[in-house]
Every structure is written in C-alpha cells, then in structure tokens.
C-alpha cells in the first residue's frame, strides 16, 4: 500500500495540465493576430500579421498558421506554438481568402485584383498553377475528398468548380449577388454559398451543380439590406449550419434537414467570419466594427462571452492542443 501511494503521488506530481485550444484572430486594421485561450477565452498573445491580414487558416496538424497579408501580396506563415514567422508563400496580388487541400497541401488562394486563383505548394513554396476565374474572386472552399475546389466571384456572381488535378474549371453555377463564402457539408452532400448583397445562401448539389434551395433571412426590426450573409460553418455531424449576417449583428442558425432558420443570435457589430473549436463545442465569430469576438455555445445556441481583440477582426481559426 505504501508503495502504491508513493507511485500515485509521483504520478500526480508528474502530471501536466491539459493544454487548451488556441483561437487565432486576424485583425485587418490592426495588422496583427490576436491569440485567445480556447478554454478561458482570455487574450494570451498578440503578434504582427503583416499588412492587412484577412484570411487565416491552419495546417491539419495544427503546427502552422497561414495568413493572407493582403497589402503585402503574400501569404505569411507562422509557427503556431512559438508565433515565429516562417518563410512566406507567394500569393499573387491582394490575397483575401484561401483554402488548404484536406491533405494540407497545396493552398488555393483567391486573388481579387487579377481574377485568378493561385495554387501554391506549401512545402516548395512554388506556384503550381494560376486558374482564371470570374471578376473579383473571393470565397474559397474544398470538397471533403479534395477533388473539387470552389471559388466564388463577387461581380460575376458565380461559384466556379475547379478540378484539383487538372486545375480546370469544370462547372460554373450562377448564384445571387456578391457571393462571399463557400462551405461544403462534412459529408460532401451539399455546397453552401453565401451571397452578401443578394441576402441568401444557395444550397448546391455538388453532383449535379444545381441550386436546390435558397435560404433567406428575416429579423424583426432589422432592415432587409442589413441582412448580409458572409461566413458559413457547418457542424461536423451536419446537424447545424451557422451563417454570419454582417451588419445585422446576428448569426443565423439553420436546420439542414429542412434548410429553415431556427434561431438568430445577437453578437457583435458587423459579424464576418466564423470558426468552431475542434470538438464543435464553441463557435467563435469575428465582429469587425465592435473589435471583439463572440463565443457561442453550439449545443444551446447561447452567446456566452464577448472578448475584445484588435482593430477590425476579420478571420478566425482554432488550433487544437
């Protein structure tokens, strides 16, 4: 018994506390990245993100953070643990949003000024292809099997389906005005494209490239022109869709079984992009005009916290520890 107690004591003394997830927020006007503790939601670090950081994502293993430094015309790369800047990636002019292949390589970048999608190998830092798309490309999404990349062009009002092997456009789908974001359901059964000025989210069947449904929004007391869908995220189990509604200061909750809006959650001002914690317990929103991040309890649809970050938070990604 004494020996067991001694071993237990040594085990407890040697135990290390579980590390929290970390939330990385790009601050477009502040030119920096704010890091939050994913459990306490406190700011734990801030580092330089380049000029006008917007799109932000992480490698699948959570070791590397990629940032669209739009006014630097670069994708800046950072060690997710030390925050040290690593060699940057070429991006083409004015990168705004991007998406990583599910394998972690390559990176597909929307270049708004040149009407192209630039494909970059993140290991060799070489441009693999430049794919001409519509006018003002913005949103980027990738199918779960990695075979199709989606780009949305804001002025052409289309979702372009790009084959990831040939780098050729294989389908063009007309959506409503100013499409901003593309998100697949986790099982690949549907593609969701938000249209900021059109005020809708188009539900597209990836197999047929046909719009099967359009989700519209209505909030009492909020002008219709303020209901501007931008960021879209879907839970891993496919039970809920969340849509950021921009200057309406709301996040819509949608039931994918019916594509009906079930709730509107009041968050900060000009809610833009969204990211789940790795376990889908929390959803984090970037609120550009109130300079904060709202934390949503996904199970209860409750906004449980508001955290001040930098100037004009734009993008967000969460890294598991």
PDB file of C-alpha atoms in Angstrom:
ATOM      1  CA  UNK A   1       0.000   0.000   0.000  1.00  0.00           C
ATOM      2  CA  UNK A   2       2.822   2.396   0.875  1.00  0.00           C
ATOM      3  CA  UNK A   3       4.495   1.613  -2.441  1.00  0.00           C
ATOM      4  CA  UNK A   4       1.222   2.224  -4.313  1.00  0.00           C
ATOM      5  CA  UNK A   5       0.706   5.566  -2.531  1.00  0.00           C
ATOM      6  CA  UNK A   6       4.224   6.653  -3.400  1.00  0.00           C
ATOM      7  CA  UNK A   7       3.722   5.751  -7.061  1.00  0.00           C
ATOM      8  CA  UNK A   8       0.399   7.599  -7.109  1.00  0.00           C
ATOM      9  CA  UNK A   9       1.985  10.687  -5.585  1.00  0.00           C
ATOM     10  CA  UNK A  10       4.799  10.611  -8.133  1.00  0.00           C
ATOM     11  CA  UNK A  11       2.259  10.211 -10.915  1.00  0.00           C
ATOM     12  CA  UNK A  12       0.256  13.188  -9.707  1.00  0.00           C
ATOM     13  CA  UNK A  13       3.341  15.317  -9.291  1.00  0.00           C
ATOM     14  CA  UNK A  14       4.488  14.438 -12.775  1.00  0.00           C
ATOM     15  CA  UNK A  15       1.125  15.043 -14.374  1.00  0.00           C
ATOM     16  CA  UNK A  16       0.833  18.079 -16.606  1.00  0.00           C
ATOM     17  CA  UNK A  17      -2.370  20.039 -17.049  1.00  0.00           C
ATOM     18  CA  UNK A  18      -4.235  19.626 -20.323  1.00  0.00           C
ATOM     19  CA  UNK A  19      -3.376  22.318 -22.816  1.00  0.00           C
ATOM     20  CA  UNK A  20      -6.195  24.495 -24.098  1.00  0.00           C
ATOM     21  CA  UNK A  21      -7.085  25.046 -27.723  1.00  0.00           C
ATOM     22  CA  UNK A  22      -5.950  28.380 -29.112  1.00  0.00           C
ATOM     23  CA  UNK A  23      -8.014  30.796 -31.183  1.00  0.00           C
ATOM     24  CA  UNK A  24      -6.168  32.896 -33.778  1.00  0.00           C
ATOM     25  CA  UNK A  25      -7.881  36.096 -34.943  1.00  0.00           C
ATOM     26  CA  UNK A  26      -6.640  38.259 -37.823  1.00  0.00           C
ATOM     27  CA  UNK A  27      -7.151  41.982 -37.242  1.00  0.00           C
ATOM     28  CA  UNK A  28      -7.481  43.679 -40.620  1.00  0.00           C
ATOM     29  CA  UNK A  29      -6.845  47.255 -39.492  1.00  0.00           C
ATOM     30  CA  UNK A  30      -4.577  46.459 -36.564  1.00  0.00           C
ATOM     31  CA  UNK A  31      -2.179  44.450 -38.767  1.00  0.00           C
ATOM     32  CA  UNK A  32      -1.793  41.826 -36.085  1.00  0.00           C
ATOM     33  CA  UNK A  33      -3.001  38.441 -34.885  1.00  0.00           C
ATOM     34  CA  UNK A  34      -4.672  38.018 -31.501  1.00  0.00           C
ATOM     35  CA  UNK A  35      -4.400  34.642 -29.775  1.00  0.00           C
ATOM     36  CA  UNK A  36      -7.068  33.548 -27.280  1.00  0.00           C
ATOM     37  CA  UNK A  37      -7.055  30.675 -24.829  1.00  0.00           C
ATOM     38  CA  UNK A  38      -9.780  28.333 -26.087  1.00  0.00           C
ATOM     39  CA  UNK A  39     -10.938  27.474 -22.545  1.00  0.00           C
ATOM     40  CA  UNK A  40     -10.767  30.743 -20.615  1.00  0.00           C
ATOM     41  CA  UNK A  41     -11.264  32.908 -23.740  1.00  0.00           C
ATOM     42  CA  UNK A  42      -8.610  35.303 -22.466  1.00  0.00           C
ATOM     43  CA  UNK A  43      -6.107  37.036 -24.760  1.00  0.00           C
ATOM     44  CA  UNK A  44      -2.763  35.282 -24.293  1.00  0.00           C
ATOM     45  CA  UNK A  45      -0.656  36.750 -27.091  1.00  0.00           C
ATOM     46  CA  UNK A  46      -0.566  39.213 -29.985  1.00  0.00           C
ATOM     47  CA  UNK A  47       1.888  39.178 -32.879  1.00  0.00           C
ATOM     48  CA  UNK A  48       2.441  41.035 -36.149  1.00  0.00           C
ATOM     49  CA  UNK A  49       0.404  39.611 -39.029  1.00  0.00           C
ATOM     50  CA  UNK A  50       1.692  41.748 -41.903  1.00  0.00           C
ATOM     51  CA  UNK A  51      -0.216  44.434 -43.727  1.00  0.00           C
ATOM     52  CA  UNK A  52      -3.995  43.986 -43.706  1.00  0.00           C
ATOM     53  CA  UNK A  53      -4.279  40.367 -42.549  1.00  0.00           C
ATOM     54  CA  UNK A  54      -7.612  38.824 -43.522  1.00  0.00           C
ATOM     55  CA  UNK A  55      -7.988  35.140 -44.421  1.00  0.00           C
ATOM     56  CA  UNK A  56      -6.421  32.832 -41.822  1.00  0.00           C
ATOM     57  CA  UNK A  57      -6.164  29.056 -41.584  1.00  0.00           C
ATOM     58  CA  UNK A  58      -4.041  26.323 -40.004  1.00  0.00           C
ATOM     59  CA  UNK A  59      -2.297  23.206 -41.253  1.00  0.00           C
ATOM     60  CA  UNK A  60      -4.193  19.974 -40.476  1.00  0.00           C
ATOM     61  CA  UNK A  61      -1.643  19.070 -37.782  1.00  0.00           C
ATOM     62  CA  UNK A  62      -2.077  22.481 -36.134  1.00  0.00           C
ATOM     63  CA  UNK A  63       1.622  23.337 -36.348  1.00  0.00           C
ATOM     64  CA  UNK A  64       1.472  26.166 -38.874  1.00  0.00           C
ATOM     65  CA  UNK A  65      -0.742  29.233 -39.291  1.00  0.00           C
ATOM     66  CA  UNK A  66      -1.253  30.784 -42.731  1.00  0.00           C
ATOM     67  CA  UNK A  67      -2.385  34.421 -43.098  1.00  0.00           C
ATOM     68  CA  UNK A  68      -3.468  36.368 -46.187  1.00  0.00           C
ATOM     69  CA  UNK A  69      -1.464  39.591 -45.791  1.00  0.00           C
ATOM     70  CA  UNK A  70      -3.469  41.389 -48.460  1.00  0.00           C
ATOM     71  CA  UNK A  71      -1.453  44.604 -48.747  1.00  0.00           C
ATOM     72  CA  UNK A  72       1.853  42.689 -48.685  1.00  0.00           C
ATOM     73  CA  UNK A  73       0.687  40.493 -51.591  1.00  0.00           C
ATOM     74  CA  UNK A  74       1.907  37.492 -49.614  1.00  0.00           C
ATOM     75  CA  UNK A  75       0.703  34.608 -47.517  1.00  0.00           C
ATOM     76  CA  UNK A  76       2.577  34.962 -44.250  1.00  0.00           C
ATOM     77  CA  UNK A  77       3.388  31.774 -42.345  1.00  0.00           C
ATOM     78  CA  UNK A  78       3.829  31.371 -38.590  1.00  0.00           C
ATOM     79  CA  UNK A  79       4.751  28.635 -36.148  1.00  0.00           C
ATOM     80  CA  UNK A  80       1.515  28.034 -34.231  1.00  0.00           C
ATOM     81  CA  UNK A  81       3.368  27.372 -30.959  1.00  0.00           C
ATOM     82  CA  UNK A  82       6.221  29.883 -30.904  1.00  0.00           C
ATOM     83  CA  UNK A  83       4.493  32.500 -33.142  1.00  0.00           C
ATOM     84  CA  UNK A  84       7.784  32.826 -35.021  1.00  0.00           C
ATOM     85  CA  UNK A  85       7.412  33.918 -38.629  1.00  0.00           C
ATOM     86  CA  UNK A  86       8.462  31.290 -41.165  1.00  0.00           C
ATOM     87  CA  UNK A  87       9.267  31.787 -44.875  1.00  0.00           C
ATOM     88  CA  UNK A  88       6.260  33.320 -46.629  1.00  0.00           C
ATOM     89  CA  UNK A  89       4.402  31.946 -49.635  1.00  0.00           C
ATOM     90  CA  UNK A  90       3.800  33.691 -52.956  1.00  0.00           C
ATOM     91  CA  UNK A  91       0.139  34.542 -53.358  1.00  0.00           C
ATOM     92  CA  UNK A  92      -0.452  36.807 -56.299  1.00  0.00           C
ATOM     93  CA  UNK A  93      -1.834  40.305 -55.679  1.00  0.00           C
ATOM     94  CA  UNK A  94      -4.279  41.110 -52.886  1.00  0.00           C
ATOM     95  CA  UNK A  95      -4.938  37.667 -51.382  1.00  0.00           C
ATOM     96  CA  UNK A  96      -8.126  37.747 -49.348  1.00  0.00           C
ATOM     97  CA  UNK A  97      -9.330  34.209 -48.733  1.00  0.00           C
ATOM     98  CA  UNK A  98      -7.812  30.779 -49.276  1.00  0.00           C
ATOM     99  CA  UNK A  99      -8.356  27.129 -48.514  1.00  0.00           C
ATOM    100  CA  UNK A 100      -5.987  24.242 -47.886  1.00  0.00           C
ATOM    101  CA  UNK A 101      -6.375  20.888 -49.570  1.00  0.00           C
ATOM    102  CA  UNK A 102      -7.556  18.359 -46.919  1.00  0.00           C
ATOM    103  CA  UNK A 103      -4.103  16.754 -47.076  1.00  0.00           C
ATOM    104  CA  UNK A 104      -2.537  20.080 -46.057  1.00  0.00           C
ATOM    105  CA  UNK A 105      -1.018  20.817 -49.476  1.00  0.00           C
ATOM    106  CA  UNK A 106      -1.498  22.729 -51.751  1.00  0.00           C
ATOM    107  CA  UNK A 107      -3.047  26.070 -50.824  1.00  0.00           C
ATOM    108  CA  UNK A 108      -5.675  27.660 -53.101  1.00  0.00           C
ATOM    109  CA  UNK A 109      -5.722  31.473 -52.938  1.00  0.00           C
ATOM    110  CA  UNK A 110      -8.270  33.963 -54.314  1.00  0.00           C
ATOM    111  CA  UNK A 111      -6.574  36.960 -55.969  1.00  0.00           C
ATOM    112  CA  UNK A 112      -9.256  39.622 -56.180  1.00  0.00           C
ATOM    113  CA  UNK A 113      -7.366  42.121 -58.344  1.00  0.00           C
ATOM    114  CA  UNK A 114      -6.223  39.689 -61.056  1.00  0.00           C
ATOM    115  CA  UNK A 115      -9.316  37.458 -61.305  1.00  0.00           C
ATOM    116  CA  UNK A 116      -7.336  34.295 -60.699  1.00  0.00           C
ATOM    117  CA  UNK A 117      -6.968  31.518 -58.160  1.00  0.00           C
ATOM    118  CA  UNK A 118      -3.308  30.872 -57.364  1.00  0.00           C
ATOM    119  CA  UNK A 119      -2.325  27.339 -56.366  1.00  0.00           C
ATOM    120  CA  UNK A 120       0.793  27.151 -54.167  1.00  0.00           C
ATOM    121  CA  UNK A 121       2.793  24.180 -52.887  1.00  0.00           C
ATOM    122  CA  UNK A 122       3.279  24.989 -49.191  1.00  0.00           C
ATOM    123  CA  UNK A 123       6.432  22.843 -48.941  1.00  0.00           C
ATOM    124  CA  UNK A 124       8.375  24.006 -52.002  1.00  0.00           C
ATOM    125  CA  UNK A 125       6.774  27.492 -51.906  1.00  0.00           C
ATOM    126  CA  UNK A 126       6.285  27.314 -55.654  1.00  0.00           C
ATOM    127  CA  UNK A 127       3.242  28.379 -57.669  1.00  0.00           C
ATOM    128  CA  UNK A 128       1.724  25.275 -59.250  1.00  0.00           C
ATOM    129  CA  UNK A 129      -0.987  26.966 -61.295  1.00  0.00           C
ATOM    130  CA  UNK A 130      -2.923  30.160 -61.903  1.00  0.00           C
ATOM    131  CA  UNK A 131      -6.572  29.486 -62.694  1.00  0.00           C
ATOM    132  CA  UNK A 132      -8.552  32.284 -64.433  1.00  0.00           C
ATOM    133  CA  UNK A 133     -11.961  32.710 -62.783  1.00  0.00           C
ATOM    134  CA  UNK A 134     -14.685  35.367 -62.670  1.00  0.00           C
ATOM    135  CA  UNK A 135     -14.410  39.007 -61.687  1.00  0.00           C
ATOM    136  CA  UNK A 136     -13.371  39.707 -58.072  1.00  0.00           C
ATOM    137  CA  UNK A 137     -12.764  36.180 -56.776  1.00  0.00           C
ATOM    138  CA  UNK A 138     -13.253  35.900 -53.031  1.00  0.00           C
ATOM    139  CA  UNK A 139     -14.711  32.812 -51.385  1.00  0.00           C
ATOM    140  CA  UNK A 140     -12.792  29.523 -51.390  1.00  0.00           C
ATOM    141  CA  UNK A 141     -13.999  26.055 -50.388  1.00  0.00           C
ATOM    142  CA  UNK A 142     -12.831  22.496 -50.942  1.00  0.00           C
ATOM    143  CA  UNK A 143     -14.763  19.235 -51.099  1.00  0.00           C
ATOM    144  CA  UNK A 144     -14.098  16.734 -48.297  1.00  0.00           C
ATOM    145  CA  UNK A 145     -12.464  14.331 -50.768  1.00  0.00           C
ATOM    146  CA  UNK A 146     -10.197  17.094 -52.060  1.00  0.00           C
ATOM    147  CA  UNK A 147     -11.228  16.629 -55.685  1.00  0.00           C
ATOM    148  CA  UNK A 148     -13.004  19.959 -56.218  1.00  0.00           C
ATOM    149  CA  UNK A 149     -12.118  23.477 -55.122  1.00  0.00           C
ATOM    150  CA  UNK A 150     -14.801  26.158 -55.195  1.00  0.00           C
ATOM    151  CA  UNK A 151     -14.146  29.815 -55.908  1.00  0.00           C
ATOM    152  CA  UNK A 152     -16.865  32.470 -55.734  1.00  0.00           C
ATOM    153  CA  UNK A 153     -16.553  35.571 -57.886  1.00  0.00           C
ATOM    154  CA  UNK A 154     -18.237  38.625 -56.385  1.00  0.00           C
ATOM    155  CA  UNK A 155     -19.009  40.508 -59.603  1.00  0.00           C
ATOM    156  CA  UNK A 156     -19.658  37.543 -61.898  1.00  0.00           C
ATOM    157  CA  UNK A 157     -21.989  36.099 -59.216  1.00  0.00           C
ATOM    158  CA  UNK A 158     -20.819  32.546 -59.771  1.00  0.00           C
ATOM    159  CA  UNK A 159     -19.424  29.572 -57.936  1.00  0.00           C
ATOM    160  CA  UNK A 160     -16.648  28.045 -60.019  1.00  0.00           C
ATOM    161  CA  UNK A 161     -15.908  24.321 -59.619  1.00  0.00           C
ATOM    162  CA  UNK A 162     -12.173  23.707 -60.159  1.00  0.00           C
ATOM    163  CA  UNK A 163     -10.742  20.205 -60.647  1.00  0.00           C
ATOM    164  CA  UNK A 164      -7.777  19.881 -58.261  1.00  0.00           C
ATOM    165  CA  UNK A 165      -5.813  17.627 -60.621  1.00  0.00           C
ATOM    166  CA  UNK A 166      -6.237  19.445 -63.926  1.00  0.00           C
ATOM    167  CA  UNK A 167      -6.690  22.957 -62.429  1.00  0.00           C
ATOM    168  CA  UNK A 168      -9.525  23.441 -64.921  1.00  0.00           C
ATOM    169  CA  UNK A 169     -12.995  24.852 -64.251  1.00  0.00           C
ATOM    170  CA  UNK A 170     -15.475  22.023 -64.748  1.00  0.00           C
ATOM    171  CA  UNK A 171     -18.707  23.785 -63.721  1.00  0.00           C
ATOM    172  CA  UNK A 172     -19.998  27.324 -63.219  1.00  0.00           C
ATOM    173  CA  UNK A 173     -23.074  27.885 -61.041  1.00  0.00           C
ATOM    174  CA  UNK A 174     -24.949  31.182 -61.013  1.00  0.00           C
ATOM    175  CA  UNK A 175     -25.859  32.379 -57.508  1.00  0.00           C
ATOM    176  CA  UNK A 176     -27.187  35.630 -56.049  1.00  0.00           C
ATOM    177  CA  UNK A 177     -25.357  38.933 -55.935  1.00  0.00           C
ATOM    178  CA  UNK A 178     -21.867  39.207 -54.415  1.00  0.00           C
ATOM    179  CA  UNK A 179     -21.070  35.645 -53.272  1.00  0.00           C
ATOM    180  CA  UNK A 180     -18.581  35.753 -50.399  1.00  0.00           C
ATOM    181  CA  UNK A 181     -18.059  32.276 -48.956  1.00  0.00           C
ATOM    182  CA  UNK A 182     -18.275  28.596 -49.941  1.00  0.00           C
ATOM    183  CA  UNK A 183     -18.651  25.733 -47.479  1.00  0.00           C
ATOM    184  CA  UNK A 184     -19.297  22.032 -48.054  1.00  0.00           C
ATOM    185  CA  UNK A 185     -21.265  19.871 -45.675  1.00  0.00           C
ATOM    186  CA  UNK A 186     -18.851  17.481 -43.939  1.00  0.00           C
ATOM    187  CA  UNK A 187     -20.185  14.512 -45.915  1.00  0.00           C
ATOM    188  CA  UNK A 188     -19.933  16.382 -49.223  1.00  0.00           C
ATOM    189  CA  UNK A 189     -23.683  16.133 -49.847  1.00  0.00           C
ATOM    190  CA  UNK A 190     -24.236  19.869 -50.336  1.00  0.00           C
ATOM    191  CA  UNK A 191     -22.328  23.069 -51.013  1.00  0.00           C
ATOM    192  CA  UNK A 192     -23.421  26.314 -49.327  1.00  0.00           C
ATOM    193  CA  UNK A 193     -22.608  29.660 -50.954  1.00  0.00           C
ATOM    194  CA  UNK A 194     -23.431  32.933 -49.184  1.00  0.00           C
ATOM    195  CA  UNK A 195     -24.414  35.986 -51.235  1.00  0.00           C
ATOM    196  CA  UNK A 196     -23.825  39.188 -49.303  1.00  0.00           C
ATOM    197  CA  UNK A 197     -25.895  41.638 -51.369  1.00  0.00           C
ATOM    198  CA  UNK A 198     -28.387  39.026 -52.560  1.00  0.00           C
ATOM    199  CA  UNK A 199     -29.105  38.254 -48.907  1.00  0.00           C
ATOM    200  CA  UNK A 200     -29.281  34.490 -49.456  1.00  0.00           C
ATOM    201  CA  UNK A 201     -27.374  31.255 -49.034  1.00  0.00           C
ATOM    202  CA  UNK A 202     -27.602  28.968 -52.067  1.00  0.00           C
ATOM    203  CA  UNK A 203     -27.669  25.233 -51.427  1.00  0.00           C
ATOM    204  CA  UNK A 204     -25.987  23.458 -54.351  1.00  0.00           C
ATOM    205  CA  UNK A 205     -25.960  19.748 -55.158  1.00  0.00           C
ATOM    206  CA  UNK A 206     -22.270  19.062 -55.963  1.00  0.00           C
ATOM    207  CA  UNK A 207     -23.165  16.027 -58.098  1.00  0.00           C
ATOM    208  CA  UNK A 208     -25.387  17.996 -60.483  1.00  0.00           C
ATOM    209  CA  UNK A 209     -24.077  21.535 -59.881  1.00  0.00           C
ATOM    210  CA  UNK A 210     -27.668  22.683 -59.471  1.00  0.00           C
ATOM    211  CA  UNK A 211     -29.085  25.077 -56.875  1.00  0.00           C
ATOM    212  CA  UNK A 212     -31.620  23.019 -54.943  1.00  0.00           C
ATOM    213  CA  UNK A 213     -32.639  25.573 -52.319  1.00  0.00           C
ATOM    214  CA  UNK A 214     -32.143  29.188 -51.313  1.00  0.00           C
ATOM    215  CA  UNK A 215     -32.101  30.204 -47.677  1.00  0.00           C
ATOM    216  CA  UNK A 216     -33.453  33.677 -46.909  1.00  0.00           C
ATOM    217  CA  UNK A 217     -33.301  35.679 -43.687  1.00  0.00           C
ATOM    218  CA  UNK A 218     -35.718  37.910 -41.806  1.00  0.00           C
ATOM    219  CA  UNK A 219     -35.143  39.537 -38.426  1.00  0.00           C
ATOM    220  CA  UNK A 220     -37.836  41.768 -36.854  1.00  0.00           C
ATOM    221  CA  UNK A 221     -36.577  45.329 -36.570  1.00  0.00           C
ATOM    222  CA  UNK A 222     -33.619  44.780 -38.905  1.00  0.00           C
ATOM    223  CA  UNK A 223     -33.723  46.272 -42.406  1.00  0.00           C
ATOM    224  CA  UNK A 224     -33.510  43.636 -45.168  1.00  0.00           C
ATOM    225  CA  UNK A 225     -30.470  45.337 -46.699  1.00  0.00           C
ATOM    226  CA  UNK A 226     -28.572  44.808 -43.432  1.00  0.00           C
ATOM    227  CA  UNK A 227     -29.013  41.026 -43.662  1.00  0.00           C
ATOM    228  CA  UNK A 228     -25.773  40.299 -45.490  1.00  0.00           C
ATOM    229  CA  UNK A 229     -24.626  36.648 -45.291  1.00  0.00           C
ATOM    230  CA  UNK A 230     -20.846  36.171 -45.288  1.00  0.00           C
ATOM    231  CA  UNK A 231     -19.151  33.419 -43.241  1.00  0.00           C
ATOM    232  CA  UNK A 232     -20.736  29.956 -43.178  1.00  0.00           C
ATOM    233  CA  UNK A 233     -19.831  26.985 -40.975  1.00  0.00           C
ATOM    234  CA  UNK A 234     -21.372  23.536 -40.531  1.00  0.00           C
ATOM    235  CA  UNK A 235     -21.016  21.216 -37.536  1.00  0.00           C
ATOM    236  CA  UNK A 236     -19.113  18.003 -38.207  1.00  0.00           C
ATOM    237  CA  UNK A 237     -22.226  15.906 -37.566  1.00  0.00           C
ATOM    238  CA  UNK A 238     -24.199  18.001 -40.050  1.00  0.00           C
ATOM    239  CA  UNK A 239     -26.883  18.953 -37.533  1.00  0.00           C
ATOM    240  CA  UNK A 240     -26.479  22.747 -37.659  1.00  0.00           C
ATOM    241  CA  UNK A 241     -25.412  25.438 -40.075  1.00  0.00           C
ATOM    242  CA  UNK A 242     -24.322  28.865 -38.815  1.00  0.00           C
ATOM    243  CA  UNK A 243     -24.271  31.954 -41.052  1.00  0.00           C
ATOM    244  CA  UNK A 244     -22.735  35.336 -40.170  1.00  0.00           C
ATOM    245  CA  UNK A 245     -25.098  38.137 -41.229  1.00  0.00           C
ATOM    246  CA  UNK A 246     -22.668  41.090 -41.319  1.00  0.00           C
ATOM    247  CA  UNK A 247     -24.154  44.458 -40.293  1.00  0.00           C
ATOM    248  CA  UNK A 248     -27.307  42.750 -38.961  1.00  0.00           C
ATOM    249  CA  UNK A 249     -25.089  41.771 -35.992  1.00  0.00           C
ATOM    250  CA  UNK A 250     -26.667  38.310 -35.973  1.00  0.00           C
ATOM    251  CA  UNK A 251     -25.629  34.740 -36.591  1.00  0.00           C
ATOM    252  CA  UNK A 252     -28.376  32.626 -38.144  1.00  0.00           C
ATOM    253  CA  UNK A 253     -28.815  29.003 -37.082  1.00  0.00           C
ATOM    254  CA  UNK A 254     -30.154  26.690 -39.793  1.00  0.00           C
ATOM    255  CA  UNK A 255     -31.501  23.146 -39.680  1.00  0.00           C
ATOM    256  CA  UNK A 256     -30.039  21.296 -42.716  1.00  0.00           C
ATOM    257  CA  UNK A 257     -32.893  18.774 -42.618  1.00  0.00           C
ATOM    258  CA  UNK A 258     -35.302  21.494 -43.759  1.00  0.00           C
ATOM    259  CA  UNK A 259     -32.955  24.419 -44.596  1.00  0.00           C
ATOM    260  CA  UNK A 260     -35.113  26.529 -42.289  1.00  0.00           C
ATOM    261  CA  UNK A 261     -33.696  29.205 -39.970  1.00  0.00           C
ATOM    262  CA  UNK A 262     -34.325  28.115 -36.383  1.00  0.00           C
ATOM    263  CA  UNK A 263     -32.685  30.976 -34.477  1.00  0.00           C
ATOM    264  CA  UNK A 264     -30.889  34.310 -34.725  1.00  0.00           C
ATOM    265  CA  UNK A 265     -28.119  35.010 -32.220  1.00  0.00           C
ATOM    266  CA  UNK A 266     -27.187  38.592 -31.340  1.00  0.00           C
ATOM    267  CA  UNK A 267     -23.409  39.060 -31.458  1.00  0.00           C
ATOM    268  CA  UNK A 268     -21.045  41.992 -32.014  1.00  0.00           C
ATOM    269  CA  UNK A 269     -21.147  44.605 -34.766  1.00  0.00           C
ATOM    270  CA  UNK A 270     -20.538  43.510 -38.392  1.00  0.00           C
ATOM    271  CA  UNK A 271     -20.073  39.815 -37.782  1.00  0.00           C
ATOM    272  CA  UNK A 272     -17.897  38.470 -40.581  1.00  0.00           C
ATOM    273  CA  UNK A 273     -16.238  35.065 -40.219  1.00  0.00           C
ATOM    274  CA  UNK A 274     -16.760  32.001 -38.020  1.00  0.00           C
ATOM    275  CA  UNK A 275     -14.759  29.058 -36.660  1.00  0.00           C
ATOM    276  CA  UNK A 276     -15.591  26.080 -34.472  1.00  0.00           C
ATOM    277  CA  UNK A 277     -13.498  24.692 -31.669  1.00  0.00           C
ATOM    278  CA  UNK A 278     -12.140  21.257 -32.690  1.00  0.00           C
ATOM    279  CA  UNK A 279     -14.864  19.478 -30.697  1.00  0.00           C
ATOM    280  CA  UNK A 280     -17.636  21.742 -32.095  1.00  0.00           C
ATOM    281  CA  UNK A 281     -18.467  22.842 -28.556  1.00  0.00           C
ATOM    282  CA  UNK A 282     -17.918  26.532 -29.283  1.00  0.00           C
ATOM    283  CA  UNK A 283     -18.296  28.789 -32.296  1.00  0.00           C
ATOM    284  CA  UNK A 284     -16.175  31.937 -32.477  1.00  0.00           C
ATOM    285  CA  UNK A 285     -17.289  34.978 -34.506  1.00  0.00           C
ATOM    286  CA  UNK A 286     -15.244  37.977 -35.626  1.00  0.00           C
ATOM    287  CA  UNK A 287     -17.086  41.280 -35.204  1.00  0.00           C
ATOM    288  CA  UNK A 288     -15.248  43.922 -37.222  1.00  0.00           C
ATOM    289  CA  UNK A 289     -16.892  47.120 -36.030  1.00  0.00           C
ATOM    290  CA  UNK A 290     -17.012  46.326 -32.313  1.00  0.00           C
ATOM    291  CA  UNK A 291     -13.458  44.909 -32.338  1.00  0.00           C
ATOM    292  CA  UNK A 292     -14.447  41.774 -30.491  1.00  0.00           C
ATOM    293  CA  UNK A 293     -15.010  38.043 -30.770  1.00  0.00           C
ATOM    294  CA  UNK A 294     -18.278  36.458 -29.633  1.00  0.00           C
ATOM    295  CA  UNK A 295     -18.240  32.937 -28.209  1.00  0.00           C
ATOM    296  CA  UNK A 296     -21.316  30.803 -28.910  1.00  0.00           C
ATOM    297  CA  UNK A 297     -22.232  27.593 -27.088  1.00  0.00           C
ATOM    298  CA  UNK A 298     -23.151  25.367 -30.040  1.00  0.00           C
ATOM    299  CA  UNK A 299     -25.372  22.964 -28.075  1.00  0.00           C
ATOM    300  CA  UNK A 300     -27.557  25.684 -26.555  1.00  0.00           C
ATOM    301  CA  UNK A 301     -27.262  28.416 -29.223  1.00  0.00           C
ATOM    302  CA  UNK A 302     -26.278  30.880 -26.493  1.00  0.00           C
ATOM    303  CA  UNK A 303     -23.745  33.699 -26.783  1.00  0.00           C
ATOM    304  CA  UNK A 304     -21.705  33.192 -23.628  1.00  0.00           C
ATOM    305  CA  UNK A 305     -18.815  35.616 -23.965  1.00  0.00           C
ATOM    306  CA  UNK A 306     -17.507  38.696 -25.763  1.00  0.00           C
ATOM    307  CA  UNK A 307     -13.741  39.207 -25.944  1.00  0.00           C
ATOM    308  CA  UNK A 308     -12.028  42.403 -27.078  1.00  0.00           C
ATOM    309  CA  UNK A 309      -9.300  41.748 -29.641  1.00  0.00           C
ATOM    310  CA  UNK A 310      -7.537  44.018 -32.159  1.00  0.00           C
ATOM    311  CA  UNK A 311      -8.778  46.550 -34.676  1.00  0.00           C
ATOM    312  CA  UNK A 312     -11.343  45.189 -37.152  1.00  0.00           C
ATOM    313  CA  UNK A 313     -11.097  41.442 -36.578  1.00  0.00           C
ATOM    314  CA  UNK A 314     -11.692  39.653 -39.883  1.00  0.00           C
ATOM    315  CA  UNK A 315     -10.764  35.960 -39.865  1.00  0.00           C
ATOM    316  CA  UNK A 316     -10.539  33.245 -37.216  1.00  0.00           C
ATOM    317  CA  UNK A 317      -9.164  29.729 -36.899  1.00  0.00           C
ATOM    318  CA  UNK A 318      -8.902  27.416 -33.881  1.00  0.00           C
ATOM    319  CA  UNK A 319      -5.964  25.070 -33.276  1.00  0.00           C
ATOM    320  CA  UNK A 320      -6.256  22.010 -31.054  1.00  0.00           C
ATOM    321  CA  UNK A 321      -3.582  21.262 -28.469  1.00  0.00           C
TER     322      UNK A 321
END
